[in-house]
Amino acid sequence: MQTCLELAESGRVDVLRAGIWKPRTNPGCFEGIGIKGLAWMANAKKATGLPIAVEVATGKHVESALEFGVDLLWIGARTTVNPFSVQDVAEALRGSDIPVLVKNPMHADLALWAGAVQRLQAVGVKQLGLIHRGFSSFGESRYRNAPMWHLVLEMRRKMPELPIICDPSHICGNRHLLQSVAQEAADLNFDGLMLESHCCPSQAWSDAAQQLTPKDLIELIDAINWRKVSADKPDFQEKLEAMRSQIDQYDAELLAILSKRMDITEQIGVIKRDNDVTILQASRWDEIVQRILDNSEQLQLSREFLHILMNAIHMESISRQNKVMNLR
Ligand code: PEP
Ligand code: MN
């Protein structure tokens, strides 16, 4: 309640979110306060005048949330992955007009995300939106869930009518990266943000490392620069168009060069085939990657980007060589 009151007082928050049913990776972790939390949320709504939002994972959750006057629902990442659960939630929503936001599934599968949206559309949910919370990946990473912005932009292209908000808390997993992820979302024209807040972060029963005090949350929000989508000034338009045509030209050149590179790859495939040599020559590839990464500073291209780029090129090369290998 203290957190809610402080947030409401700032006038900078539109909706209060609280997960009362929390799907946790390990049993024995705090799994949410459960249904009694709905009455607490209803009190927070009354005290602050702000609408309240809760995560639902089953039809039963939806029924209880509607009973207590919850104003907005969201489907969590662990639920979006499961069509049975999404369908169960959808059935319980039939005939209600509550807005529903769908988080991306844990893994980078846009069809599954779109499928969840379609299940809700099919039962007549009209006010729908998306939440980007990043994608789970194996191994060490800067983020708890990698943002993979390009996938989200692709999802937006598929479903342009849906508003989309970003959840930097679950992307970052710690409070230090929140500001930069929130700004990136603003720069990509997201429609809003969902951020976790706790009046005493170290005492939070889940995700303590990513909680912000209400004061820090407001500071973060105020520091975001929500730029305009476009500017009407002719000077701006002219410059933009000139630079865009340069980009188009470079893209065409890049692709033409890549295409030539792949031709050579194929020719190498032919001589490897004729001499019964394997496609993969790990040391040669390590050498190439190392040489390129060593140049990252000079090229002003991040090592992360160069890694992804070179991996993509390598995969395409292997598949091209695979084709010729088996052509004899
Ligand atoms: C949450 O929003 O608190 C949550 C558990 O997030 P996600 O479904 O993105 O893991
Ligand atoms: Mn959380």
mmCIF file of C-alpha atoms and ligand atoms in Angstrom:
data_model
loop_
_atom_site.group_PDB
_atom_site.id
_atom_site.type_symbol
_atom_site.label_atom_id
_atom_site.label_comp_id
_atom_site.label_asym_id
_atom_site.label_seq_id
_atom_site.Cartn_x
_atom_site.Cartn_y
_atom_site.Cartn_z
ATOM 1 C CA MET A 1 0.000 0.000 0.000
ATOM 2 C CA GLN A 2 2.851 2.337 0.818
ATOM 3 C CA THR A 3 4.398 1.711 -2.612
ATOM 4 C CA CYS A 4 1.046 2.277 -4.328
ATOM 5 C CA LEU A 5 0.362 5.526 -2.490
ATOM 6 C CA GLU A 6 3.795 6.940 -3.276
ATOM 7 C CA LEU A 7 3.442 6.026 -6.949
ATOM 8 C CA ALA A 8 -0.051 7.479 -7.199
ATOM 9 C CA GLU A 9 1.000 10.689 -5.523
ATOM 10 C CA SER A 10 3.605 11.304 -8.201
ATOM 11 C CA GLY A 11 0.904 11.502 -10.856
ATOM 12 C CA ARG A 12 3.312 9.766 -13.245
ATOM 13 C CA VAL A 13 1.799 6.262 -13.126
ATOM 14 C CA ASP A 14 -1.352 5.212 -14.994
ATOM 15 C CA VAL A 15 -1.946 1.666 -13.726
ATOM 16 C CA LEU A 16 -0.846 -0.342 -10.679
ATOM 17 C CA ARG A 17 0.351 -3.845 -11.430
ATOM 18 C CA ALA A 18 0.782 -6.666 -8.940
ATOM 19 C CA GLY A 19 1.319 -10.347 -9.508
ATOM 20 C CA ILE A 20 -0.558 -12.325 -6.882
ATOM 21 C CA TRP A 21 -0.187 -15.685 -8.633
ATOM 22 C CA LYS A 22 3.455 -16.039 -9.579
ATOM 23 C CA PRO A 23 4.730 -18.929 -11.682
ATOM 24 C CA ARG A 24 8.190 -19.612 -10.222
ATOM 25 C CA THR A 25 10.943 -21.735 -11.674
ATOM 26 C CA ASN A 26 11.540 -23.654 -8.459
ATOM 27 C CA PRO A 27 8.957 -24.949 -6.012
ATOM 28 C CA GLY A 28 9.440 -23.505 -2.564
ATOM 29 C CA CYS A 29 10.020 -19.970 -3.885
ATOM 30 C CA PHE A 30 7.417 -17.363 -3.027
ATOM 31 C CA GLU A 31 4.560 -18.115 -5.420
ATOM 32 C CA GLY A 32 2.476 -15.035 -4.761
ATOM 33 C CA ILE A 33 0.060 -14.222 -1.983
ATOM 34 C CA GLY A 34 -2.841 -15.779 -3.874
ATOM 35 C CA ILE A 35 -6.473 -14.813 -3.934
ATOM 36 C CA LYS A 36 -6.454 -12.793 -0.719
ATOM 37 C CA GLY A 37 -4.231 -10.300 -2.521
ATOM 38 C CA LEU A 38 -7.166 -9.336 -4.739
ATOM 39 C CA ALA A 39 -8.871 -7.616 -1.815
ATOM 40 C CA TRP A 40 -5.607 -5.751 -1.103
ATOM 41 C CA MET A 41 -5.450 -4.645 -4.701
ATOM 42 C CA ALA A 42 -9.066 -3.497 -4.611
ATOM 43 C CA ASN A 43 -8.120 -1.412 -1.556
ATOM 44 C CA ALA A 44 -5.153 0.083 -3.390
ATOM 45 C CA LYS A 45 -7.460 0.986 -6.269
ATOM 46 C CA LYS A 46 -9.825 2.718 -3.860
ATOM 47 C CA ALA A 47 -7.065 4.555 -2.024
ATOM 48 C CA THR A 48 -5.256 5.773 -5.133
ATOM 49 C CA GLY A 49 -8.003 6.057 -7.737
ATOM 50 C CA LEU A 50 -5.723 4.160 -10.137
ATOM 51 C CA PRO A 51 -6.797 1.137 -12.182
ATOM 52 C CA ILE A 52 -5.260 -2.191 -11.159
ATOM 53 C CA ALA A 53 -3.718 -4.980 -13.257
ATOM 54 C CA VAL A 54 -2.950 -8.587 -12.414
ATOM 55 C CA GLU A 55 -1.306 -11.557 -14.154
ATOM 56 C CA VAL A 56 -3.651 -14.450 -14.958
ATOM 57 C CA ALA A 57 -2.622 -17.958 -15.937
ATOM 58 C CA THR A 58 -5.872 -19.935 -15.633
ATOM 59 C CA GLY A 59 -9.585 -19.455 -16.237
ATOM 60 C CA LYS A 60 -10.098 -19.513 -12.467
ATOM 61 C CA HIS A 61 -7.686 -16.587 -12.050
ATOM 62 C CA VAL A 62 -9.684 -14.612 -14.617
ATOM 63 C CA GLU A 63 -12.982 -15.265 -12.810
ATOM 64 C CA SER A 64 -11.553 -14.172 -9.459
ATOM 65 C CA ALA A 65 -9.911 -11.067 -10.942
ATOM 66 C CA LEU A 66 -13.152 -9.996 -12.621
ATOM 67 C CA GLU A 67 -15.063 -10.544 -9.386
ATOM 68 C CA PHE A 68 -12.758 -8.133 -7.540
ATOM 69 C CA GLY A 69 -12.975 -5.401 -10.159
ATOM 70 C CA VAL A 70 -9.491 -5.743 -11.639
ATOM 71 C CA ASP A 71 -9.257 -3.325 -14.598
ATOM 72 C CA LEU A 72 -6.628 -4.925 -16.809
ATOM 73 C CA LEU A 73 -5.141 -8.405 -17.120
ATOM 74 C CA TRP A 74 -1.879 -9.662 -18.496
ATOM 75 C CA ILE A 75 -0.773 -13.102 -19.541
ATOM 76 C CA GLY A 76 2.748 -13.946 -18.344
ATOM 77 C CA ALA A 77 5.599 -15.265 -20.453
ATOM 78 C CA ARG A 78 5.371 -18.731 -18.919
ATOM 79 C CA THR A 79 1.692 -18.908 -19.815
ATOM 80 C CA THR A 80 1.958 -17.589 -23.374
ATOM 81 C CA VAL A 81 4.109 -20.634 -24.198
ATOM 82 C CA ASN A 82 1.249 -22.995 -23.364
ATOM 83 C CA PRO A 83 -1.723 -23.011 -25.754
ATOM 84 C CA PHE A 84 -3.832 -25.062 -23.303
ATOM 85 C CA SER A 85 -3.435 -22.402 -20.617
ATOM 86 C CA VAL A 86 -4.028 -19.529 -23.019
ATOM 87 C CA GLN A 87 -7.189 -21.235 -24.268
ATOM 88 C CA ASP A 88 -8.371 -21.756 -20.687
ATOM 89 C CA VAL A 89 -7.825 -18.047 -19.959
ATOM 90 C CA ALA A 90 -9.533 -17.105 -23.230
ATOM 91 C CA GLU A 91 -12.661 -19.169 -22.456
ATOM 92 C CA ALA A 92 -13.054 -17.392 -19.123
ATOM 93 C CA LEU A 93 -12.804 -14.029 -20.919
ATOM 94 C CA ARG A 94 -15.607 -14.751 -23.363
ATOM 95 C CA GLY A 95 -18.166 -11.943 -23.097
ATOM 96 C CA SER A 96 -16.062 -9.636 -20.902
ATOM 97 C CA ASP A 97 -14.652 -6.341 -22.144
ATOM 98 C CA ILE A 98 -11.574 -6.120 -19.924
ATOM 99 C CA PRO A 99 -8.329 -5.149 -21.694
ATOM 100 C CA VAL A 100 -5.716 -7.918 -21.894
ATOM 101 C CA LEU A 101 -1.982 -7.633 -22.546
ATOM 102 C CA VAL A 102 -0.017 -10.643 -23.770
ATOM 103 C CA LYS A 103 3.636 -11.013 -22.813
ATOM 104 C CA ASN A 104 5.957 -12.576 -25.339
ATOM 105 C CA PRO A 105 6.660 -16.267 -24.700
ATOM 106 C CA MET A 106 9.890 -17.156 -22.854
ATOM 107 C CA HIS A 107 11.630 -18.182 -26.055
ATOM 108 C CA ALA A 108 11.862 -16.312 -29.335
ATOM 109 C CA ASP A 109 8.827 -17.749 -31.109
ATOM 110 C CA LEU A 110 6.707 -15.028 -32.686
ATOM 111 C CA ALA A 111 4.123 -17.471 -34.052
ATOM 112 C CA LEU A 112 3.394 -18.664 -30.523
ATOM 113 C CA TRP A 113 3.006 -15.057 -29.343
ATOM 114 C CA ALA A 114 0.664 -14.271 -32.238
ATOM 115 C CA GLY A 115 -1.209 -17.539 -31.573
ATOM 116 C CA ALA A 116 -1.994 -16.445 -28.013
ATOM 117 C CA VAL A 117 -3.331 -13.134 -29.320
ATOM 118 C CA GLN A 118 -5.476 -14.960 -31.877
ATOM 119 C CA ARG A 119 -6.986 -17.188 -29.176
ATOM 120 C CA LEU A 120 -8.090 -14.058 -27.313
ATOM 121 C CA GLN A 121 -9.391 -12.412 -30.469
ATOM 122 C CA ALA A 122 -11.382 -15.549 -31.251
ATOM 123 C CA VAL A 123 -13.384 -15.278 -28.004
ATOM 124 C CA GLY A 124 -14.122 -11.605 -28.663
ATOM 125 C CA VAL A 125 -11.507 -9.795 -26.523
ATOM 126 C CA LYS A 126 -11.371 -6.383 -28.172
ATOM 127 C CA GLN A 127 -8.869 -4.389 -26.138
ATOM 128 C CA LEU A 128 -5.646 -6.249 -26.707
ATOM 129 C CA GLY A 129 -2.019 -5.280 -26.415
ATOM 130 C CA LEU A 130 1.470 -6.778 -26.215
ATOM 131 C CA ILE A 131 4.193 -6.697 -23.582
ATOM 132 C CA HIS A 132 7.831 -7.155 -24.531
ATOM 133 C CA ARG A 133 9.753 -8.760 -21.626
ATOM 134 C CA GLY A 134 12.738 -10.182 -23.485
ATOM 135 C CA PHE A 135 13.630 -13.743 -24.412
ATOM 136 C CA SER A 136 15.276 -16.361 -22.296
ATOM 137 C CA SER A 137 18.621 -17.691 -23.509
ATOM 138 C CA PHE A 138 21.155 -20.158 -22.205
ATOM 139 C CA GLY A 139 24.412 -19.016 -20.674
ATOM 140 C CA GLU A 140 25.856 -15.776 -19.370
ATOM 141 C CA SER A 141 24.296 -12.595 -20.650
ATOM 142 C CA ARG A 142 24.142 -8.924 -19.792
ATOM 143 C CA TYR A 143 20.383 -9.261 -19.525
ATOM 144 C CA ARG A 144 18.158 -11.635 -17.640
ATOM 145 C CA ASN A 145 16.117 -11.915 -20.831
ATOM 146 C CA ALA A 146 17.691 -10.674 -24.055
ATOM 147 C CA PRO A 147 15.640 -7.871 -25.611
ATOM 148 C CA MET A 148 16.158 -9.005 -29.236
ATOM 149 C CA TRP A 149 14.495 -5.770 -30.360
ATOM 150 C CA HIS A 150 14.424 -6.835 -33.997
ATOM 151 C CA LEU A 151 12.008 -9.669 -33.184
ATOM 152 C CA VAL A 152 9.685 -7.317 -31.411
ATOM 153 C CA LEU A 153 9.726 -4.938 -34.342
ATOM 154 C CA GLU A 154 8.838 -7.892 -36.549
ATOM 155 C CA MET A 155 5.921 -8.753 -34.238
ATOM 156 C CA ARG A 156 4.751 -5.167 -34.484
ATOM 157 C CA ARG A 157 4.890 -5.396 -38.263
ATOM 158 C CA LYS A 158 2.714 -8.529 -38.068
ATOM 159 C CA MET A 159 0.177 -6.967 -35.703
ATOM 160 C CA PRO A 160 0.415 -3.198 -36.246
ATOM 161 C CA GLU A 161 -2.987 -2.529 -34.700
ATOM 162 C CA LEU A 162 -1.875 -3.677 -31.237
ATOM 163 C CA PRO A 163 -0.299 -1.284 -28.748
ATOM 164 C CA ILE A 164 2.917 -2.590 -27.224
ATOM 165 C CA ILE A 165 4.557 -1.769 -23.936
ATOM 166 C CA CYS A 166 8.005 -2.750 -22.709
ATOM 167 C CA ASP A 167 8.825 -4.451 -19.412
ATOM 168 C CA PRO A 168 12.433 -3.409 -18.717
ATOM 169 C CA SER A 169 12.326 -5.026 -15.243
ATOM 170 C CA HIS A 170 12.128 -8.556 -16.604
ATOM 171 C CA ILE A 171 14.491 -7.831 -19.487
ATOM 172 C CA CYS A 172 17.203 -6.501 -17.177
ATOM 173 C CA GLY A 173 16.839 -8.512 -13.988
ATOM 174 C CA ASN A 174 18.721 -5.748 -12.197
ATOM 175 C CA ARG A 175 18.067 -2.084 -11.674
ATOM 176 C CA HIS A 176 21.252 -0.753 -13.272
ATOM 177 C CA LEU A 177 20.236 -1.391 -16.867
ATOM 178 C CA LEU A 178 16.624 -0.242 -16.521
ATOM 179 C CA GLN A 179 17.135 3.342 -17.647
ATOM 180 C CA SER A 180 18.893 2.447 -20.869
ATOM 181 C CA VAL A 181 16.390 -0.277 -21.793
ATOM 182 C CA ALA A 182 13.469 2.043 -21.045
ATOM 183 C CA GLN A 183 15.054 4.697 -23.291
ATOM 184 C CA GLU A 184 15.586 2.157 -26.055
ATOM 185 C CA ALA A 185 11.901 1.243 -25.854
ATOM 186 C CA ALA A 186 10.965 4.914 -26.070
ATOM 187 C CA ASP A 187 13.237 5.327 -29.091
ATOM 188 C CA LEU A 188 11.496 2.410 -30.797
ATOM 189 C CA ASN A 189 8.064 4.038 -30.333
ATOM 190 C CA PHE A 190 6.774 1.724 -27.656
ATOM 191 C CA ASP A 191 3.436 2.825 -26.221
ATOM 192 C CA GLY A 192 4.413 2.577 -22.581
ATOM 193 C CA LEU A 193 6.374 0.808 -19.880
ATOM 194 C CA MET A 194 5.718 -1.724 -17.147
ATOM 195 C CA LEU A 195 8.203 -1.422 -14.308
ATOM 196 C CA GLU A 196 8.427 -3.073 -10.929
ATOM 197 C CA SER A 197 8.573 -0.950 -7.806
ATOM 198 C CA HIS A 198 8.862 -1.707 -4.108
ATOM 199 C CA CYS A 199 9.042 0.732 -1.216
ATOM 200 C CA CYS A 200 11.938 -1.307 0.188
ATOM 201 C CA PRO A 201 13.535 -3.248 -2.677
ATOM 202 C CA SER A 202 15.828 -5.405 -0.567
ATOM 203 C CA GLN A 203 12.785 -6.831 1.188
ATOM 204 C CA ALA A 204 10.877 -7.753 -1.975
ATOM 205 C CA TRP A 205 9.846 -11.420 -1.998
ATOM 206 C CA SER A 206 10.503 -11.779 -5.710
ATOM 207 C CA ASP A 207 12.889 -10.179 -8.178
ATOM 208 C CA ALA A 208 14.450 -7.960 -5.492
ATOM 209 C CA ALA A 209 17.431 -7.005 -7.679
ATOM 210 C CA GLN A 210 15.231 -5.329 -10.280
ATOM 211 C CA GLN A 211 12.882 -3.378 -7.982
ATOM 212 C CA LEU A 212 13.061 0.410 -7.813
ATOM 213 C CA THR A 213 11.803 2.542 -4.972
ATOM 214 C CA PRO A 214 8.867 4.716 -6.085
ATOM 215 C CA LYS A 215 11.195 7.734 -5.949
ATOM 216 C CA ASP A 216 13.773 6.079 -8.233
ATOM 217 C CA LEU A 217 11.040 4.865 -10.561
ATOM 218 C CA ILE A 218 9.683 8.379 -10.989
ATOM 219 C CA GLU A 219 13.201 9.685 -11.592
ATOM 220 C CA LEU A 220 13.668 7.040 -14.259
ATOM 221 C CA ILE A 221 10.377 7.945 -15.940
ATOM 222 C CA ASP A 222 11.170 11.655 -15.875
ATOM 223 C CA ALA A 223 14.594 11.078 -17.397
ATOM 224 C CA ILE A 224 13.191 9.299 -20.447
ATOM 225 C CA ASN A 225 13.163 11.306 -23.617
ATOM 226 C CA TRP A 226 9.963 10.396 -25.497
ATOM 227 C CA ARG A 227 10.926 11.679 -28.880
ATOM 228 C CA LYS A 228 8.440 12.505 -31.620
ATOM 229 C CA VAL A 229 7.727 9.930 -34.305
ATOM 230 C CA SER A 230 8.442 12.504 -36.982
ATOM 231 C CA ALA A 231 9.101 16.194 -37.530
ATOM 232 C CA ASP A 232 7.362 18.281 -40.194
ATOM 233 C CA LYS A 233 10.251 20.660 -40.888
ATOM 234 C CA PRO A 234 11.208 20.361 -44.594
ATOM 235 C CA ASP A 235 14.883 20.621 -43.711
ATOM 236 C CA PHE A 236 14.605 17.552 -41.478
ATOM 237 C CA GLN A 237 12.703 15.561 -44.114
ATOM 238 C CA GLU A 238 15.208 16.429 -46.827
ATOM 239 C CA LYS A 239 18.228 15.434 -44.758
ATOM 240 C CA LEU A 240 16.514 12.264 -43.625
ATOM 241 C CA GLU A 241 15.652 11.226 -47.147
ATOM 242 C CA ALA A 242 19.167 11.905 -48.404
ATOM 243 C CA MET A 243 20.680 9.780 -45.661
ATOM 244 C CA ARG A 244 18.132 7.041 -46.149
ATOM 245 C CA SER A 245 18.960 6.789 -49.800
ATOM 246 C CA GLN A 246 22.630 6.437 -48.817
ATOM 247 C CA ILE A 247 21.650 3.618 -46.465
ATOM 248 C CA ASP A 248 19.665 1.893 -49.215
ATOM 249 C CA GLN A 249 22.685 2.152 -51.476
ATOM 250 C CA TYR A 250 25.018 0.676 -48.848
ATOM 251 C CA ASP A 251 22.542 -2.123 -48.124
ATOM 252 C CA ALA A 252 22.480 -3.019 -51.801
ATOM 253 C CA GLU A 253 26.295 -3.015 -51.922
ATOM 254 C CA LEU A 254 26.579 -5.078 -48.739
ATOM 255 C CA LEU A 255 24.234 -7.704 -50.089
ATOM 256 C CA ALA A 256 25.937 -7.817 -53.473
ATOM 257 C CA ILE A 257 29.258 -8.412 -51.708
ATOM 258 C CA LEU A 258 27.736 -11.099 -49.495
ATOM 259 C CA SER A 259 26.326 -12.784 -52.533
ATOM 260 C CA LYS A 260 29.805 -12.798 -54.164
ATOM 261 C CA ARG A 261 31.297 -14.150 -50.967
ATOM 262 C CA MET A 262 28.821 -17.009 -51.004
ATOM 263 C CA ASP A 263 29.733 -17.820 -54.614
ATOM 264 C CA ILE A 264 33.338 -18.290 -53.545
ATOM 265 C CA THR A 265 32.180 -20.371 -50.603
ATOM 266 C CA GLU A 266 30.378 -22.611 -53.037
ATOM 267 C CA GLN A 267 33.473 -22.946 -55.212
ATOM 268 C CA ILE A 268 35.419 -23.987 -52.120
ATOM 269 C CA GLY A 269 32.655 -26.525 -51.476
ATOM 270 C CA VAL A 270 33.267 -28.008 -54.904
ATOM 271 C CA ILE A 271 37.003 -28.508 -54.356
ATOM 272 C CA LYS A 272 36.406 -29.843 -50.846
ATOM 273 C CA ARG A 273 33.957 -32.332 -52.298
ATOM 274 C CA ASP A 274 36.318 -33.389 -55.068
ATOM 275 C CA ASN A 275 39.084 -33.916 -52.532
ATOM 276 C CA ASP A 276 36.898 -35.522 -49.844
ATOM 277 C CA VAL A 277 37.576 -32.841 -47.256
ATOM 278 C CA THR A 278 35.062 -31.935 -44.499
ATOM 279 C CA ILE A 279 33.115 -28.693 -44.636
ATOM 280 C CA LEU A 280 33.932 -27.535 -41.135
ATOM 281 C CA GLN A 281 37.493 -26.431 -40.584
ATOM 282 C CA ALA A 282 37.256 -25.083 -37.066
ATOM 283 C CA SER A 283 40.723 -23.543 -36.855
ATOM 284 C CA ARG A 284 40.295 -21.587 -40.074
ATOM 285 C CA TRP A 285 36.973 -20.226 -38.841
ATOM 286 C CA ASP A 286 38.378 -19.313 -35.400
ATOM 287 C CA GLU A 287 41.124 -17.404 -37.179
ATOM 288 C CA ILE A 288 38.656 -15.413 -39.268
ATOM 289 C CA VAL A 289 36.474 -14.532 -36.297
ATOM 290 C CA GLN A 290 39.461 -13.552 -34.180
ATOM 291 C CA ARG A 291 40.836 -11.303 -36.902
ATOM 292 C CA ILE A 292 37.495 -9.583 -37.288
ATOM 293 C CA LEU A 293 36.907 -9.145 -33.569
ATOM 294 C CA ASP A 294 40.375 -7.646 -33.221
ATOM 295 C CA ASN A 295 39.222 -4.941 -35.598
ATOM 296 C CA SER A 296 36.051 -4.158 -33.734
ATOM 297 C CA GLU A 297 37.349 -0.942 -32.241
ATOM 298 C CA GLN A 298 38.736 0.373 -35.473
ATOM 299 C CA LEU A 299 35.488 -0.453 -37.284
ATOM 300 C CA GLN A 300 33.442 0.999 -34.425
ATOM 301 C CA LEU A 301 31.263 -2.094 -34.494
ATOM 302 C CA SER A 302 30.552 -3.896 -31.236
ATOM 303 C CA ARG A 303 32.078 -7.334 -30.681
ATOM 304 C CA GLU A 304 28.580 -8.615 -29.896
ATOM 305 C CA PHE A 305 27.310 -7.464 -33.292
ATOM 306 C CA LEU A 306 30.331 -8.820 -35.156
ATOM 307 C CA HIS A 307 29.841 -12.172 -33.460
ATOM 308 C CA ILE A 308 26.205 -12.429 -34.517
ATOM 309 C CA LEU A 309 26.985 -11.218 -38.028
ATOM 310 C CA MET A 310 29.864 -13.642 -38.558
ATOM 311 C CA ASN A 311 27.846 -16.530 -37.153
ATOM 312 C CA ALA A 312 25.029 -15.806 -39.570
ATOM 313 C CA ILE A 313 27.483 -15.669 -42.489
ATOM 314 C CA HIS A 314 29.098 -18.896 -41.354
ATOM 315 C CA MET A 315 25.777 -20.712 -41.101
ATOM 316 C CA GLU A 316 24.792 -19.621 -44.598
ATOM 317 C CA SER A 317 28.230 -20.691 -45.907
ATOM 318 C CA ILE A 318 27.879 -24.118 -44.342
ATOM 319 C CA SER A 319 24.435 -24.601 -45.779
ATOM 320 C CA ARG A 320 25.650 -23.542 -49.255
ATOM 321 C CA GLN A 321 28.587 -25.935 -49.041
ATOM 322 C CA ASN A 322 26.317 -28.696 -47.769
ATOM 323 C CA LYS A 323 24.273 -28.341 -50.920
ATOM 324 C CA VAL A 324 27.235 -28.684 -53.305
ATOM 325 C CA MET A 325 28.809 -31.462 -51.218
ATOM 326 C CA ASN A 326 25.848 -33.661 -51.852
ATOM 327 C CA LEU A 327 25.391 -32.754 -55.491
ATOM 328 C CA ARG A 328 27.799 -35.085 -57.210
HETATM 329 C C1 PEP B 1 6.002 -10.547 -13.883
HETATM 330 O O1 PEP B 1 5.523 -9.738 -14.685
HETATM 331 O O2 PEP B 1 6.100 -10.358 -12.675
HETATM 332 C C2 PEP B 1 6.550 -11.809 -14.417
HETATM 333 C C3 PEP B 1 6.622 -12.903 -13.704
HETATM 334 O O3 PEP B 1 7.034 -11.662 -15.642
HETATM 335 P P1 PEP B 1 7.275 -12.699 -16.859
HETATM 336 O O4 PEP B 1 5.957 -13.361 -17.142
HETATM 337 O O5 PEP B 1 7.708 -11.758 -17.920
HETATM 338 O O6 PEP B 1 8.355 -13.647 -16.446
HETATM 339 MN MN MN B 2 8.504 -10.061 -11.430
#
